[in-house]
Amino acid sequence: MSTILVGVSPAMNKIRETVSRIARNAALNVVITGETGVGKEVVARSLYETSLRNKKEFVKVNCAAIPDTLLESELFGIEQGAYTGAHKMRKGKFELADDGVLFLDEIGDMTFHLQAKLLHVLQSGEYSRLGSETNLRSNTWVISATNHDLQQKIEKKEFRQDLYYRLNMVKIHIPPLRERPEDIPELIAHYTQVYRRIYTDREISPLNTYTFDRLCRCPWPGNVRQLLSALKRILLIGCDQATLSEILDEESPRINGASPAAPPIYDHLMGEIRDLATKSPEALADFSLKGIKQHAVDIIEREAISQILTMTNWNRTRASKILKISYKTLLTKISQLHITKPQ
């Protein structure tokens, strides 16, 4: 899993700044909020890797995936002989994460019973394994994540307010991808390189303009996780327009209607081609298939370069990396295609 915080949106810039500031001492417990799939674990791991605790363990517990009867022993461990079948001592996640990070994913799904036990550990810094009366000291940085509104759960008496205050010393909220579309090109570029490094036995070609445009215009209700799922499939199997539509429809029917709208670039090109029928023979004297093909390429390149420059705030170094061309080539194309920076 990549732990780089990818994006150029103000929200992602703020998150990067918060991570850098908080990770310096790794003493304040953090709650990361956001919809499913926005990348809460990526932020948690970035906090860990940026901190001085990164030489110790990063231990993850999914509070929603483990039954309440097992979660207590999972967190605090079991003493040998604690119950029938407990033939040996087993360390809990708190013990394994000592001097490191304990990441409590889906903390909003933890039961009231376990919330009280977790609160005790955070208040006293001590806990004991099940079946033991010996107290163990805890020096663990607790990072939690949830897609629930914890304040709302507090009002409904489903989450302890005192635990919330202990966990929520610092809050990091990750907005959904639909609210930061400028991050999509960056995510596509970054994870295309990630998948190239992972799947070295596959030949992964760059996305064509049509596919890139479709991916950038999708609302992605499943957020980054859904985008990356679609991107991975597209890169590994390659696809034409029909297959691309099938993949996006399978990812979520909410992304597309019955038939996806054609990209604006396509409409523009077809409009110019249809105009040929209205021109006089004299006006078509210089027309050729090769010429119209080059004209189409110029329009597509101009649109693609303009979009990337806008999304990178005209950072030409970053834009050239996303476009996978040299800085010098980018400057040449900006001049040749008459691309100007908005005032």
CSV table of C-alpha atoms in Angstrom, one decimal:
chain,number,residue,atom,x,y,z
A,1,MET,CA,0.0,0.0,0.0
A,2,SER,CA,1.3,3.4,-1.0
A,3,THR,CA,1.5,5.8,2.0
A,4,ILE,CA,2.1,8.9,-0.1
A,5,LEU,CA,-0.6,11.5,0.4
A,6,VAL,CA,-1.5,12.2,-3.2
A,7,GLY,CA,-3.4,15.3,-4.3
A,8,VAL,CA,-3.2,19.0,-5.1
A,9,SER,CA,-6.5,20.2,-3.6
A,10,PRO,CA,-6.5,22.6,-0.6
A,11,ALA,CA,-7.9,19.8,1.5
A,12,MET,CA,-5.0,17.4,0.8
A,13,ASN,CA,-2.5,20.2,1.2
A,14,LYS,CA,-4.0,20.9,4.7
A,15,ILE,CA,-3.9,17.2,5.6
A,16,ARG,CA,-0.2,16.9,4.6
A,17,GLU,CA,0.6,20.0,6.7
A,18,THR,CA,-1.4,18.5,9.7
A,19,VAL,CA,0.3,15.1,9.4
A,20,SER,CA,3.8,16.7,9.3
A,21,ARG,CA,3.0,18.9,12.4
A,22,ILE,CA,1.3,16.2,14.5
A,23,ALA,CA,3.8,13.4,13.7
A,24,ARG,CA,6.7,15.3,15.2
A,25,ASN,CA,5.9,14.2,18.8
A,26,ALA,CA,3.3,11.5,18.2
A,27,ALA,CA,1.7,12.2,21.6
A,28,LEU,CA,-1.8,13.3,20.6
A,29,ASN,CA,-4.4,10.7,19.8
A,30,VAL,CA,-5.9,11.2,16.3
A,31,VAL,CA,-9.3,10.5,14.8
A,32,ILE,CA,-9.5,10.4,11.0
A,33,THR,CA,-13.0,10.8,9.6
A,34,GLY,CA,-14.4,10.5,6.1
A,35,GLU,CA,-16.6,8.3,3.9
A,36,THR,CA,-15.7,4.7,3.1
A,37,GLY,CA,-12.9,4.5,0.6
A,38,VAL,CA,-11.4,8.1,1.0
A,39,GLY,CA,-8.1,6.7,2.2
A,40,LYS,CA,-8.2,6.9,6.0
A,41,GLU,CA,-5.7,4.1,6.5
A,42,VAL,CA,-3.3,5.8,4.1
A,43,VAL,CA,-3.3,8.9,6.3
A,44,ALA,CA,-2.9,6.8,9.4
A,45,ARG,CA,0.1,5.0,7.9
A,46,SER,CA,1.5,8.3,6.7
A,47,LEU,CA,1.3,9.6,10.3
A,48,TYR,CA,3.2,6.5,11.5
A,49,GLU,CA,5.9,6.7,8.8
A,50,THR,CA,6.5,10.4,9.4
A,51,SER,CA,6.8,9.9,13.2
A,52,LEU,CA,9.7,8.8,15.4
A,53,ARG,CA,7.7,5.6,16.1
A,54,ASN,CA,8.2,4.2,12.6
A,55,LYS,CA,10.9,1.8,13.9
A,56,LYS,CA,8.3,0.0,16.0
A,57,GLU,CA,5.1,-1.7,14.9
A,58,PHE,CA,2.0,-0.3,13.1
A,59,VAL,CA,-0.8,-2.6,14.3
A,60,LYS,CA,-4.3,-2.4,12.7
A,61,VAL,CA,-7.5,-3.6,14.3
A,62,ASN,CA,-10.8,-3.5,12.4
A,63,CYS,CA,-13.3,-3.0,15.2
A,64,ALA,CA,-16.3,-3.8,12.9
A,65,ALA,CA,-14.9,-7.1,11.6
A,66,ILE,CA,-14.2,-8.8,14.9
A,67,PRO,CA,-17.1,-10.0,17.2
A,68,ASP,CA,-17.3,-8.2,20.5
A,69,THR,CA,-16.5,-11.5,22.4
A,70,LEU,CA,-13.2,-11.8,20.5
A,71,LEU,CA,-12.3,-8.1,20.2
A,72,GLU,CA,-11.4,-7.7,23.9
A,73,SER,CA,-8.9,-10.5,23.8
A,74,GLU,CA,-7.6,-9.3,20.5
A,75,LEU,CA,-6.9,-5.9,22.0
A,76,PHE,CA,-5.6,-6.9,25.4
A,77,GLY,CA,-4.3,-10.4,25.0
A,78,ILE,CA,-4.9,-13.7,26.9
A,79,GLU,CA,-3.1,-15.2,29.8
A,80,GLN,CA,-2.3,-18.9,29.7
A,81,GLY,CA,-5.1,-20.8,31.4
A,82,ALA,CA,-7.5,-17.9,31.2
A,83,TYR,CA,-10.2,-20.3,29.9
A,84,THR,CA,-10.5,-23.8,28.6
A,85,GLY,CA,-8.4,-24.0,25.5
A,86,ALA,CA,-6.1,-21.1,26.4
A,87,HIS,CA,-3.0,-23.3,26.4
A,88,LYS,CA,-0.5,-20.5,26.0
A,89,MET,CA,-0.2,-16.7,26.6
A,90,ARG,CA,-1.1,-14.5,23.6
A,91,LYS,CA,-0.2,-10.9,23.4
A,92,GLY,CA,-2.9,-8.4,22.5
A,93,LYS,CA,-2.7,-5.6,20.0
A,94,PHE,CA,-1.8,-3.0,22.6
A,95,GLU,CA,1.2,-5.0,23.7
A,96,LEU,CA,2.3,-5.6,20.1
A,97,ALA,CA,2.0,-1.9,19.3
A,98,ASP,CA,4.0,-0.8,22.4
A,99,ASP,CA,6.1,2.3,21.4
A,100,GLY,CA,4.4,2.1,18.0
A,101,VAL,CA,1.0,2.8,16.6
A,102,LEU,CA,-2.3,1.1,17.2
A,103,PHE,CA,-4.7,1.9,14.4
A,104,LEU,CA,-8.4,1.3,15.4
A,105,ASP,CA,-10.3,1.2,12.2
A,106,GLU,CA,-14.1,1.7,12.3
A,107,ILE,CA,-13.9,2.8,15.9
A,108,GLY,CA,-17.6,4.0,15.6
A,109,ASP,CA,-18.7,0.3,15.6
A,110,MET,CA,-17.1,-0.6,18.9
A,111,THR,CA,-19.6,-1.6,21.6
A,112,PHE,CA,-20.2,0.4,24.8
A,113,HIS,CA,-18.7,-2.4,26.8
A,114,LEU,CA,-15.4,-2.2,25.1
A,115,GLN,CA,-15.5,1.6,24.8
A,116,ALA,CA,-15.3,1.6,28.7
A,117,LYS,CA,-12.3,-0.7,28.7
A,118,LEU,CA,-10.5,1.3,26.0
A,119,LEU,CA,-11.2,4.5,27.9
A,120,HIS,CA,-9.6,3.0,31.0
A,121,VAL,CA,-6.4,2.3,29.1
A,122,LEU,CA,-6.3,5.8,27.6
A,123,GLN,CA,-6.8,7.4,31.0
A,124,SER,CA,-4.5,5.2,33.1
A,125,GLY,CA,-2.0,4.0,30.6
A,126,GLU,CA,-2.5,0.5,32.0
A,127,TYR,CA,-4.3,-2.7,31.0
A,128,SER,CA,-4.2,-6.4,31.8
A,129,ARG,CA,-4.5,-9.5,29.7
A,130,LEU,CA,-7.7,-11.6,30.1
A,131,GLY,CA,-7.2,-13.9,33.0
A,132,SER,CA,-4.4,-11.9,34.5
A,133,GLU,CA,-4.3,-9.5,37.4
A,134,THR,CA,-0.9,-8.1,36.4
A,135,ASN,CA,-1.1,-4.6,35.0
A,136,LEU,CA,0.9,-3.8,31.9
A,137,ARG,CA,2.0,-0.3,30.9
A,138,SER,CA,0.9,1.1,27.5
A,139,ASN,CA,3.0,3.5,25.5
A,140,THR,CA,1.0,3.4,22.3
A,141,TRP,CA,0.0,6.1,19.9
A,142,VAL,CA,-3.7,5.5,19.2
A,143,ILE,CA,-5.0,6.6,15.8
A,144,SER,CA,-8.7,5.9,15.1
A,145,ALA,CA,-10.8,6.1,12.0
A,146,THR,CA,-14.5,6.1,11.3
A,147,ASN,CA,-17.0,6.8,8.6
A,148,HIS,CA,-19.7,7.5,11.3
A,149,ASP,CA,-20.6,10.9,12.7
A,150,LEU,CA,-19.4,10.3,16.2
A,151,GLN,CA,-21.1,13.5,17.6
A,152,GLN,CA,-24.4,12.1,16.3
A,153,LYS,CA,-23.7,8.7,17.9
A,154,ILE,CA,-22.9,10.5,21.2
A,155,GLU,CA,-26.3,12.2,21.0
A,156,LYS,CA,-27.9,8.8,20.4
A,157,LYS,CA,-26.0,7.3,23.4
A,158,GLU,CA,-24.1,4.9,21.1
A,159,PHE,CA,-20.7,6.4,21.7
A,160,ARG,CA,-19.1,7.6,25.0
A,161,GLN,CA,-18.4,11.3,25.0
A,162,ASP,CA,-15.5,10.9,27.5
A,163,LEU,CA,-13.9,8.4,25.1
A,164,TYR,CA,-14.5,10.7,22.2
A,165,TYR,CA,-12.5,13.5,24.0
A,166,ARG,CA,-9.6,11.1,24.7
A,167,LEU,CA,-9.5,9.9,21.1
A,168,ASN,CA,-10.2,13.1,19.3
A,169,MET,CA,-7.2,15.2,20.4
A,170,VAL,CA,-6.6,15.9,16.8
A,171,LYS,CA,-9.2,15.4,14.0
A,172,ILE,CA,-8.3,14.9,10.4
A,173,HIS,CA,-11.2,14.9,8.0
A,174,ILE,CA,-10.8,13.6,4.4
A,175,PRO,CA,-13.4,15.0,2.0
A,176,PRO,CA,-15.0,12.6,-0.6
A,177,LEU,CA,-13.3,12.5,-4.0
A,178,ARG,CA,-16.3,14.3,-5.7
A,179,GLU,CA,-15.4,17.4,-3.6
A,180,ARG,CA,-11.8,17.4,-4.8
A,181,PRO,CA,-11.8,16.4,-8.5
A,182,GLU,CA,-8.5,18.1,-9.1
A,183,ASP,CA,-6.9,15.2,-7.1
A,184,ILE,CA,-8.1,12.6,-9.6
A,185,PRO,CA,-5.4,13.2,-12.3
A,186,GLU,CA,-2.7,13.0,-9.6
A,187,LEU,CA,-4.1,9.8,-8.2
A,188,ILE,CA,-4.2,8.2,-11.7
A,189,ALA,CA,-0.6,9.3,-12.4
A,190,HIS,CA,0.7,8.1,-9.1
A,191,TYR,CA,-1.0,4.7,-8.9
A,192,THR,CA,-0.3,4.0,-12.6
A,193,GLN,CA,3.4,4.1,-11.5
A,194,VAL,CA,2.7,2.0,-8.4
A,195,TYR,CA,1.0,-0.7,-10.5
A,196,ARG,CA,3.9,-0.7,-12.9
A,197,ARG,CA,6.3,-1.4,-10.1
A,198,ILE,CA,4.1,-4.1,-8.7
A,199,TYR,CA,3.2,-5.9,-11.9
A,200,THR,CA,6.6,-6.0,-13.6
A,201,ASP,CA,5.6,-9.0,-15.7
A,202,ARG,CA,2.8,-7.0,-17.4
A,203,GLU,CA,3.2,-4.4,-20.1
A,204,ILE,CA,1.2,-1.4,-18.8
A,205,SER,CA,0.5,1.2,-21.4
A,206,PRO,CA,-0.4,4.9,-20.6
A,207,LEU,CA,-4.1,5.7,-20.6
A,208,ASN,CA,-5.4,7.2,-23.8
A,209,THR,CA,-7.1,10.6,-23.6
A,210,TYR,CA,-10.6,9.2,-23.8
A,211,THR,CA,-10.1,6.9,-20.9
A,212,PHE,CA,-8.3,9.5,-18.8
A,213,ASP,CA,-11.1,12.0,-19.5
A,214,ARG,CA,-13.8,9.4,-18.5
A,215,LEU,CA,-12.0,8.6,-15.3
A,216,CYS,CA,-11.6,12.3,-14.4
A,217,ARG,CA,-15.3,13.1,-15.0
A,218,CYS,CA,-16.7,10.2,-12.9
A,219,PRO,CA,-18.2,11.2,-9.5
A,220,TRP,CA,-16.7,8.0,-7.8
A,221,PRO,CA,-19.3,7.4,-5.0
A,222,GLY,CA,-16.9,4.8,-3.6
A,223,ASN,CA,-14.1,7.4,-3.6
A,224,VAL,CA,-10.4,6.6,-4.0
A,225,ARG,CA,-10.8,2.9,-3.4
A,226,GLN,CA,-13.3,2.6,-6.3
A,227,LEU,CA,-11.2,4.8,-8.6
A,228,LEU,CA,-8.1,2.6,-8.0
A,229,SER,CA,-10.2,-0.6,-8.5
A,230,ALA,CA,-11.3,0.6,-11.9
A,231,LEU,CA,-7.8,1.9,-12.8
A,232,LYS,CA,-6.1,-1.3,-11.9
A,233,ARG,CA,-8.5,-3.3,-14.1
A,234,ILE,CA,-8.1,-0.9,-17.0
A,235,LEU,CA,-4.3,-0.9,-16.8
A,236,LEU,CA,-4.0,-4.7,-16.5
A,237,ILE,CA,-6.4,-5.8,-19.1
A,238,GLY,CA,-6.4,-2.8,-21.5
A,239,CYS,CA,-9.7,-1.8,-23.0
A,240,ASP,CA,-11.6,-0.1,-25.8
A,241,GLN,CA,-14.4,2.3,-25.2
A,242,ALA,CA,-17.1,-0.4,-24.8
A,243,THR,CA,-15.0,-2.3,-22.3
A,244,LEU,CA,-14.3,0.9,-20.4
A,245,SER,CA,-18.0,1.6,-20.1
A,246,GLU,CA,-18.6,-2.0,-18.9
A,247,ILE,CA,-15.9,-1.7,-16.2
A,248,LEU,CA,-17.3,1.6,-14.9
A,249,ASP,CA,-20.8,0.3,-14.9
A,250,GLU,CA,-19.7,-2.8,-12.9
A,251,GLU,CA,-17.8,-0.6,-10.4
A,252,SER,CA,-21.0,1.3,-9.7
A,253,PRO,CA,-24.2,1.8,-11.7
A,254,ARG,CA,-24.4,5.3,-10.1
A,255,ILE,CA,-21.3,6.4,-12.0
A,256,ASN,CA,-22.9,6.1,-15.4
A,257,GLY,CA,-26.4,6.2,-16.8
A,258,ALA,CA,-27.6,3.7,-19.4
A,259,SER,CA,-25.1,5.2,-21.9
A,260,PRO,CA,-22.2,7.5,-20.9
A,261,ALA,CA,-22.1,10.9,-22.5
A,262,ALA,CA,-19.4,11.5,-25.1
A,263,PRO,CA,-16.4,13.6,-23.8
A,264,PRO,CA,-16.5,17.3,-24.8
A,265,ILE,CA,-13.3,16.8,-26.9
A,266,TYR,CA,-15.1,14.2,-29.0
A,267,ASP,CA,-18.1,16.5,-29.6
A,268,HIS,CA,-15.8,19.3,-30.7
A,269,LEU,CA,-13.9,17.1,-33.2
A,270,MET,CA,-17.1,15.6,-34.7
A,271,GLY,CA,-18.6,19.1,-35.0
A,272,GLU,CA,-15.6,20.2,-37.1
A,273,ILE,CA,-15.7,17.1,-39.3
A,274,ARG,CA,-19.4,17.5,-39.9
A,275,ASP,CA,-18.7,21.1,-41.0
A,276,LEU,CA,-16.7,19.8,-43.9
A,277,ALA,CA,-19.9,19.0,-45.7
A,278,THR,CA,-20.9,22.7,-45.8
A,279,LYS,CA,-17.6,23.9,-47.2
A,280,SER,CA,-17.0,24.8,-50.8
A,281,PRO,CA,-14.5,22.8,-53.0
A,282,GLU,CA,-12.1,25.7,-52.9
A,283,ALA,CA,-12.2,25.7,-49.1
A,284,LEU,CA,-11.3,22.0,-49.2
A,285,ALA,CA,-8.3,22.4,-51.4
A,286,ASP,CA,-5.9,21.9,-48.6
A,287,PHE,CA,-7.9,19.1,-46.9
A,288,SER,CA,-6.4,15.7,-46.4
A,289,LEU,CA,-7.0,12.8,-44.0
A,290,LYS,CA,-3.5,13.2,-42.7
A,291,GLY,CA,-4.2,16.9,-42.1
A,292,ILE,CA,-7.5,16.3,-40.2
A,293,LYS,CA,-5.8,13.5,-38.2
A,294,GLN,CA,-3.0,16.0,-37.1
A,295,HIS,CA,-5.6,18.6,-36.4
A,296,ALA,CA,-7.5,16.1,-34.1
A,297,VAL,CA,-4.2,15.2,-32.3
A,298,ASP,CA,-3.5,18.9,-31.8
A,299,ILE,CA,-6.9,19.5,-30.3
A,300,ILE,CA,-6.7,16.5,-28.0
A,301,GLU,CA,-3.1,17.4,-26.9
A,302,ARG,CA,-4.1,21.1,-26.3
A,303,GLU,CA,-7.1,20.0,-24.2
A,304,ALA,CA,-5.1,17.4,-22.2
A,305,ILE,CA,-2.2,19.7,-21.5
A,306,SER,CA,-4.5,22.6,-20.6
A,307,GLN,CA,-6.4,20.5,-18.2
A,308,ILE,CA,-3.3,19.2,-16.5
A,309,LEU,CA,-1.7,22.7,-16.3
A,310,THR,CA,-4.9,24.0,-14.7
A,311,MET,CA,-5.1,21.1,-12.2
A,312,THR,CA,-1.5,21.6,-11.2
A,313,ASN,CA,-1.9,25.4,-10.9
A,314,TRP,CA,0.5,25.7,-13.9
A,315,ASN,CA,3.3,23.9,-12.2
A,316,ARG,CA,5.0,22.8,-15.4
A,317,THR,CA,7.4,20.4,-13.7
A,318,ARG,CA,4.6,18.5,-12.1
A,319,ALA,CA,2.5,18.7,-15.3
A,320,SER,CA,5.3,17.2,-17.4
A,321,LYS,CA,5.7,14.3,-15.0
A,322,ILE,CA,1.9,13.6,-15.1
A,323,LEU,CA,2.0,13.8,-19.0
A,324,LYS,CA,5.1,11.7,-19.0
A,325,ILE,CA,7.0,14.1,-21.3
A,326,SER,CA,10.1,16.1,-20.7
A,327,TYR,CA,9.9,19.6,-19.3
A,328,LYS,CA,11.4,20.9,-22.6
A,329,THR,CA,8.8,19.1,-24.7
A,330,LEU,CA,6.0,20.5,-22.6
A,331,LEU,CA,7.3,24.1,-23.1
A,332,THR,CA,7.5,23.4,-26.8
A,333,LYS,CA,3.9,22.2,-27.0
A,334,ILE,CA,2.7,25.1,-24.9
A,335,SER,CA,4.2,27.4,-27.5
A,336,GLN,CA,3.1,25.4,-30.6
A,337,LEU,CA,-0.4,24.9,-29.4
A,338,HIS,CA,-0.8,28.5,-28.2
A,339,ILE,CA,-1.7,27.5,-24.7
A,340,THR,CA,-1.9,30.5,-22.4
A,341,LYS,CA,-2.2,30.8,-18.7
A,342,PRO,CA,-5.5,32.3,-17.5
A,343,GLN,CA,-5.2,35.7,-16.0
